[in-house]
Amino acid sequence: MTARKTARAAESRAWQRMLSGRRLDLLDPSPLDIEIADIAHGLARVARWNGQTTGAHIFSVAQHTLLVETVLRHEMPRVDTRMRLAALLHDAPEYVIGDMISPFKAVLDGHYKAVEKRLLGAIHIRFGLPPDLPEEITQAIKAADRGAAYLEATELAGFSESEARRLFGKDPGLSDNIRRDYLTPWTAARAEKQFLERFGAVFA
């Protein structure tokens, strides 16, 4: 290969350098290039709902994943730690590719999903989960995700209750104290810290 072709190939490579020093290839991600500190740092700085939420701070994907894991534990009190870990990591690819709203994902068709799936598979392997989760676990996490989305939509993103029910389903029925805490947007530093603490509690 000529020097010019080598340089062109290097320029077109789809990788991102992380603060840990890792270089993660988006098209062929290696579990060895994935660090939980990078995931926590990135997710704490990615806004849900394209930033169209109330509050002094963004409502981050890190805080959302903690809410989803909380909803899952509320709905399945005896859920094991591996399913809790999977719930906590369900949006982890967004530390690299951002949080794209569902309408735009539909516009991109399957391309976004393919990249997202490869990244999530590598993340799962890195932390001892199967690349593809059993269907019942996937569905339980999706149900908790919809419950979290209902709460975020009605309390932060300006949706009416009827509109949120039509799009996301029912209110998961969390206690007032939990709702107040998890639906008050945190600083990025707090979201990152609490994500890492919860990860440490479920990853053994």
Coordinates of N, CA, C and O in Angstrom, one line a residue, residues 26-27 29 109-120:
L26 N -15.5 2.3 16.3 CA -17.0 2.1 16.3 C -17.5 1.0 15.4 O -18.5 0.4 15.6
L27 N -16.7 0.7 14.3 CA -17.2 -0.3 13.3 C -16.8 -1.7 13.7 O -17.4 -2.7 13.3
P29 N -15.7 -2.7 17.4 CA -15.3 -2.4 18.7 C -14.7 -3.6 19.4 O -15.3 -4.7 19.3
D109 N -33.1 4.2 9.6 CA -33.4 2.8 9.3 C -32.4 1.9 10.2 O -32.2 2.2 11.3
G110 N -31.8 0.9 9.6 CA -31.1 0.0 10.3 C -29.6 0.3 10.6 O -28.9 -0.4 11.3
H111 N -29.1 1.3 10.0 CA -27.7 1.6 10.1 C -27.3 2.0 11.5 O -26.3 1.5 12.0
Y112 N -28.0 2.9 12.1 CA -27.7 3.2 13.5 C -27.8 2.0 14.4 O -26.9 1.8 15.3
K113 N -28.8 1.2 14.2 CA -29.0 0.0 15.1 C -27.9 -1.0 15.0 O -27.5 -1.6 15.9
A114 N -27.3 -1.1 13.8 CA -26.2 -2.0 13.6 C -25.0 -1.6 14.4 O -24.3 -2.5 15.0
V115 N -24.7 -0.3 14.3 CA -23.5 0.2 15.1 C -23.8 0.0 16.5 O -22.9 -0.4 17.3
E116 N -25.0 0.4 17.0 CA -25.4 0.3 18.4 C -25.3 -1.1 18.9 O -24.7 -1.4 20.0
K117 N -25.7 -2.1 18.1 CA -25.7 -3.5 18.5 C -24.3 -4.0 18.7 O -24.0 -4.7 19.6
R118 N -23.4 -3.6 17.7 CA -22.0 -4.1 17.8 C -21.4 -3.5 19.1 O -20.6 -4.2 19.8
L119 N -21.6 -2.2 19.4 CA -21.0 -1.6 20.6 C -21.6 -2.3 21.8 O -20.8 -2.6 22.8
L120 N -22.9 -2.5 21.9 CA -23.5 -3.1 23.1 C -22.9 -4.5 23.3 O -22.7 -4.9 24.4

